[in-house]
Short mmCIF file of C-alpha atoms in Angstrom, two decimals:
data_model
loop_
_atom_site.label_atom_id
_atom_site.label_comp_id
_atom_site.label_asym_id
_atom_site.label_seq_id
_atom_site.Cartn_x
_atom_site.Cartn_y
_atom_site.Cartn_z
CA ARG A 113 -63.71 1.58 -44.21
CA ARG A 114 -62.95 4.95 -45.73
CA GLY A 115 -65.69 6.94 -47.20
CA ARG A 116 -65.54 9.39 -50.02
CA GLY A 117 -63.76 12.62 -49.38
CA THR A 118 -61.96 11.46 -46.21
CA ALA A 119 -58.22 11.82 -46.09
CA PRO A 120 -56.05 8.77 -45.64
CA PRO A 121 -54.79 8.24 -42.09
CA ALA A 122 -51.65 10.13 -41.11
CA PRO A 123 -48.45 8.13 -41.24
CA PHE A 124 -47.46 6.51 -37.97
CA ARG A 125 -45.00 8.60 -36.08
CA SER A 126 -43.09 6.98 -33.31
CA ARG A 127 -42.69 9.03 -30.23
CA PRO A 128 -40.07 8.27 -27.68
CA VAL A 129 -41.45 6.24 -24.87
CA HIS A 130 -40.48 7.55 -21.47
CA ARG A 131 -40.76 4.82 -18.94
CA ASN A 132 -40.15 5.22 -15.28
CA PRO A 133 -37.44 2.86 -14.07
CA SER A 134 -38.70 -0.08 -12.12
CA PRO A 135 -38.08 -0.21 -8.38
CA GLU A 136 -35.82 -3.23 -8.93
CA SER A 137 -33.56 -1.41 -11.39
CA VAL A 138 -33.30 1.60 -9.08
CA ALA A 139 -32.43 -0.69 -6.18
CA MET A 140 -29.79 -2.47 -8.32
CA ALA A 141 -28.23 0.81 -9.42
CA ARG A 142 -28.03 1.97 -5.80
CA TYR A 143 -26.50 -1.35 -4.77
CA ILE A 144 -23.85 -1.19 -7.54
CA LEU A 145 -23.02 2.45 -6.70
CA ARG A 146 -22.72 1.59 -3.01
CA ARG A 147 -20.42 -1.35 -3.78
CA LEU A 148 -18.21 0.79 -6.02
CA LEU A 149 -17.90 3.46 -3.35
CA LEU A 150 -17.12 0.86 -0.70
CA SER A 151 -14.45 -0.68 -2.93
CA LEU A 152 -12.81 2.74 -3.33
CA VAL A 153 -12.84 3.25 0.44
CA THR A 154 -11.34 -0.23 0.90
CA LEU A 155 -8.58 0.47 -1.61
CA TRP A 156 -7.80 3.78 0.10
CA LEU A 157 -7.65 2.11 3.53
CA LEU A 158 -5.40 -0.66 2.14
CA ALA A 159 -3.06 1.90 0.55
CA THR A 160 -2.93 3.87 3.82
CA VAL A 161 -2.11 0.80 5.91
CA VAL A 162 0.64 -0.20 3.49
CA PHE A 163 2.03 3.36 3.57
CA ILE A 164 2.02 3.38 7.38
CA ILE A 165 3.73 0.00 7.59
CA THR A 166 6.43 0.90 5.04
CA ASN A 167 7.09 4.52 6.03
CA VAL A 168 6.39 4.95 9.71
CA LEU A 169 8.31 1.99 11.06
CA PRO A 170 11.86 3.04 12.03
CA THR A 171 14.14 2.13 9.13
CA ASN A 172 16.55 3.89 6.83
CA VAL A 173 15.23 3.39 3.30
CA GLY A 174 18.51 4.33 1.63
CA ARG A 175 20.53 1.97 3.86
CA THR A 176 18.06 -0.86 3.21
CA ILE A 177 18.19 -0.45 -0.57
CA LEU A 178 21.84 0.42 -1.01
CA GLY A 179 23.16 -2.09 1.52
CA PRO A 180 25.15 -1.92 4.72
CA PHE A 181 28.46 -1.08 3.07
CA ALA A 182 27.32 1.98 1.09
CA PRO A 183 28.93 5.27 2.13
CA GLN A 184 26.74 7.47 4.33
CA GLU A 185 26.93 10.35 1.81
CA THR A 186 25.44 8.07 -0.91
CA VAL A 187 22.68 6.92 1.45
CA ASP A 188 21.84 10.54 2.38
CA ALA A 189 21.77 11.61 -1.29
CA PHE A 190 19.53 8.66 -2.17
CA ASN A 191 17.13 9.44 0.72
CA GLU A 192 16.95 13.04 -0.47
CA ARG A 193 16.36 12.01 -4.09
CA ILE A 194 13.40 9.73 -3.24
CA GLY A 195 11.92 12.14 -0.71
CA ALA A 196 12.43 9.99 2.37
CA ASN A 197 13.56 13.04 4.36
CA ASP A 198 10.30 14.95 3.70
CA PRO A 199 7.66 15.22 6.45
CA ILE A 200 5.42 12.17 6.69
CA LEU A 201 2.27 14.05 5.54
CA VAL A 202 4.10 15.26 2.41
CA GLN A 203 5.21 11.68 1.72
CA TYR A 204 1.64 10.44 2.23
CA GLY A 205 0.19 13.06 -0.13
CA ARG A 206 2.80 12.24 -2.76
CA ALA A 207 2.11 8.49 -2.41
CA MET A 208 -1.68 8.92 -2.73
CA THR A 209 -1.27 11.27 -5.70
CA ARG A 210 0.97 8.75 -7.45
CA LEU A 211 -1.46 5.96 -6.70
CA VAL A 212 -4.44 7.87 -8.15
CA THR A 213 -2.47 8.84 -11.29
CA LEU A 214 -0.98 5.31 -11.61
CA ASP A 215 2.54 6.71 -11.43
CA LEU A 216 4.20 3.77 -9.75
CA GLY A 217 7.69 5.26 -9.77
CA GLU A 218 10.94 3.59 -10.77
CA SER A 219 12.44 0.27 -9.79
CA TYR A 220 15.27 0.62 -7.29
CA GLN A 221 17.06 -2.33 -8.87
CA SER A 222 16.84 -1.53 -12.58
CA GLY A 223 15.82 2.12 -12.63
CA ALA A 224 13.09 1.33 -15.18
CA PRO A 225 9.49 2.42 -14.57
CA VAL A 226 7.62 -0.08 -12.44
CA ALA A 227 4.64 0.08 -14.78
CA GLN A 228 6.73 -1.49 -17.55
CA ARG A 229 7.23 -4.56 -15.39
CA LEU A 230 3.78 -4.53 -13.84
CA TRP A 231 1.56 -4.46 -16.95
CA PRO A 232 2.81 -7.76 -18.42
CA ALA A 233 2.11 -9.41 -15.07
CA MET A 234 -1.34 -7.80 -15.00
CA LEU A 235 -1.96 -9.16 -18.52
CA ASN A 236 -1.04 -12.64 -17.36
CA SER A 237 -3.36 -12.26 -14.35
CA ALA A 238 -6.15 -11.13 -16.68
CA LYS A 239 -5.58 -14.23 -18.81
CA LEU A 240 -5.85 -16.45 -15.75
CA ALA A 241 -9.01 -14.68 -14.62
CA LEU A 242 -10.53 -15.13 -18.07
CA LEU A 243 -9.61 -18.81 -18.06
CA ALA A 244 -11.22 -19.22 -14.63
CA LEU A 245 -14.32 -17.46 -15.87
CA LEU A 246 -14.49 -19.70 -18.92
CA LEU A 247 -14.02 -22.81 -16.87
CA ARG A 248 -16.78 -21.68 -14.50
CA HIS A 249 -18.97 -21.17 -17.53
CA GLN A 250 -18.20 -24.70 -18.62
CA VAL A 251 -19.16 -26.10 -15.23
CA GLU A 252 -22.50 -24.32 -15.45
CA LEU A 253 -22.90 -25.43 -19.06
CA VAL A 254 -22.56 -29.08 -18.11
CA GLN A 255 -25.80 -28.84 -16.16
CA HIS A 256 -27.75 -27.72 -19.26
CA HIS A 257 -25.86 -28.99 -22.31
CA PRO A 258 -23.43 -31.79 -21.36
CA ALA A 259 -22.70 -32.74 -25.01
CA ARG A 260 -21.13 -29.34 -25.80
CA LEU A 261 -18.76 -29.47 -22.87
CA GLY A 262 -16.04 -31.58 -24.44
CA VAL A 263 -15.61 -29.50 -27.57
CA GLU A 264 -15.62 -26.12 -25.81
CA VAL A 265 -13.31 -27.18 -22.96
CA GLY A 266 -10.91 -28.75 -25.45
CA ILE A 267 -10.72 -25.59 -27.53
CA VAL A 268 -10.24 -23.31 -24.50
CA PHE A 269 -7.73 -25.63 -22.96
CA LEU A 270 -5.58 -25.74 -26.10
CA GLN A 271 -5.77 -22.00 -26.61
CA PHE A 272 -4.42 -21.26 -23.15
CA LEU A 273 -1.98 -24.10 -22.85
CA GLY A 274 0.85 -22.38 -24.70
CA GLN A 275 3.59 -23.49 -27.00
CA GLY A 276 4.11 -27.04 -25.80
CA LEU A 277 0.87 -28.61 -26.98
CA GLY A 278 0.46 -25.84 -29.58
CA ALA A 279 3.58 -27.03 -31.42
CA LEU A 280 2.45 -30.64 -31.10
CA ARG A 281 -0.98 -29.73 -32.44
CA ASP A 282 0.55 -27.86 -35.37
CA GLY A 283 2.76 -30.84 -36.17
CA LEU A 284 -0.10 -33.34 -36.13
CA GLY A 285 -2.44 -31.37 -38.40
CA ALA A 286 -6.23 -31.35 -38.36
CA GLN A 287 -6.66 -34.95 -37.16
CA GLY A 288 -4.20 -34.39 -34.29
CA ASP A 289 -6.01 -31.17 -33.41
CA ARG A 290 -9.27 -33.07 -33.02
CA ALA A 291 -7.57 -35.82 -31.04
CA LEU A 292 -5.96 -33.29 -28.67
CA CYS A 293 -9.30 -31.48 -28.24
CA PHE A 294 -10.97 -34.76 -27.38
CA GLY A 295 -8.11 -35.88 -25.12
CA SER A 296 -7.94 -32.62 -23.21
CA ALA A 297 -11.72 -32.64 -22.79
CA LEU A 298 -11.51 -36.11 -21.34
CA PHE A 299 -8.68 -35.01 -19.08
CA LEU A 300 -10.69 -32.08 -17.76
#
């Protein structure tokens, strides 16, 4: 109770709370950092092994790509253009630099950048990985909420199936959409 002549209490001011991280969160951060560093080392080792296999084994790159009937002058010019005549350490440094900067070079068949052909394939792989993740989620969901499984699996299945059932679903309308959802859920 406030008496006469006393000032009202000061407004509440929030101060930032500085908490020390828990030992578990510090351990998890160290674990994640260690795994990331180990994955980088693994990728470097993999890239080095692939480089050794493709560049150290005795073969003529120009002859392999241009074929056995290509003139020797053309093969020599091609080897010079791609740097196959450079010392092996220079080739290795160039390969690792291109790998780090994601410069994947040009296709020997079409001459187009490899990245233009690689990224659509990576997108398809990402879609498959997402679908696998969603299906794994559905398997875990069945343990806790089995009634929701049919609807969610049906929706995901139809979204990733493509044009075949998509066109059929569009042609059948809302009732057909529900029937296909139910049917695909039963199928899965």
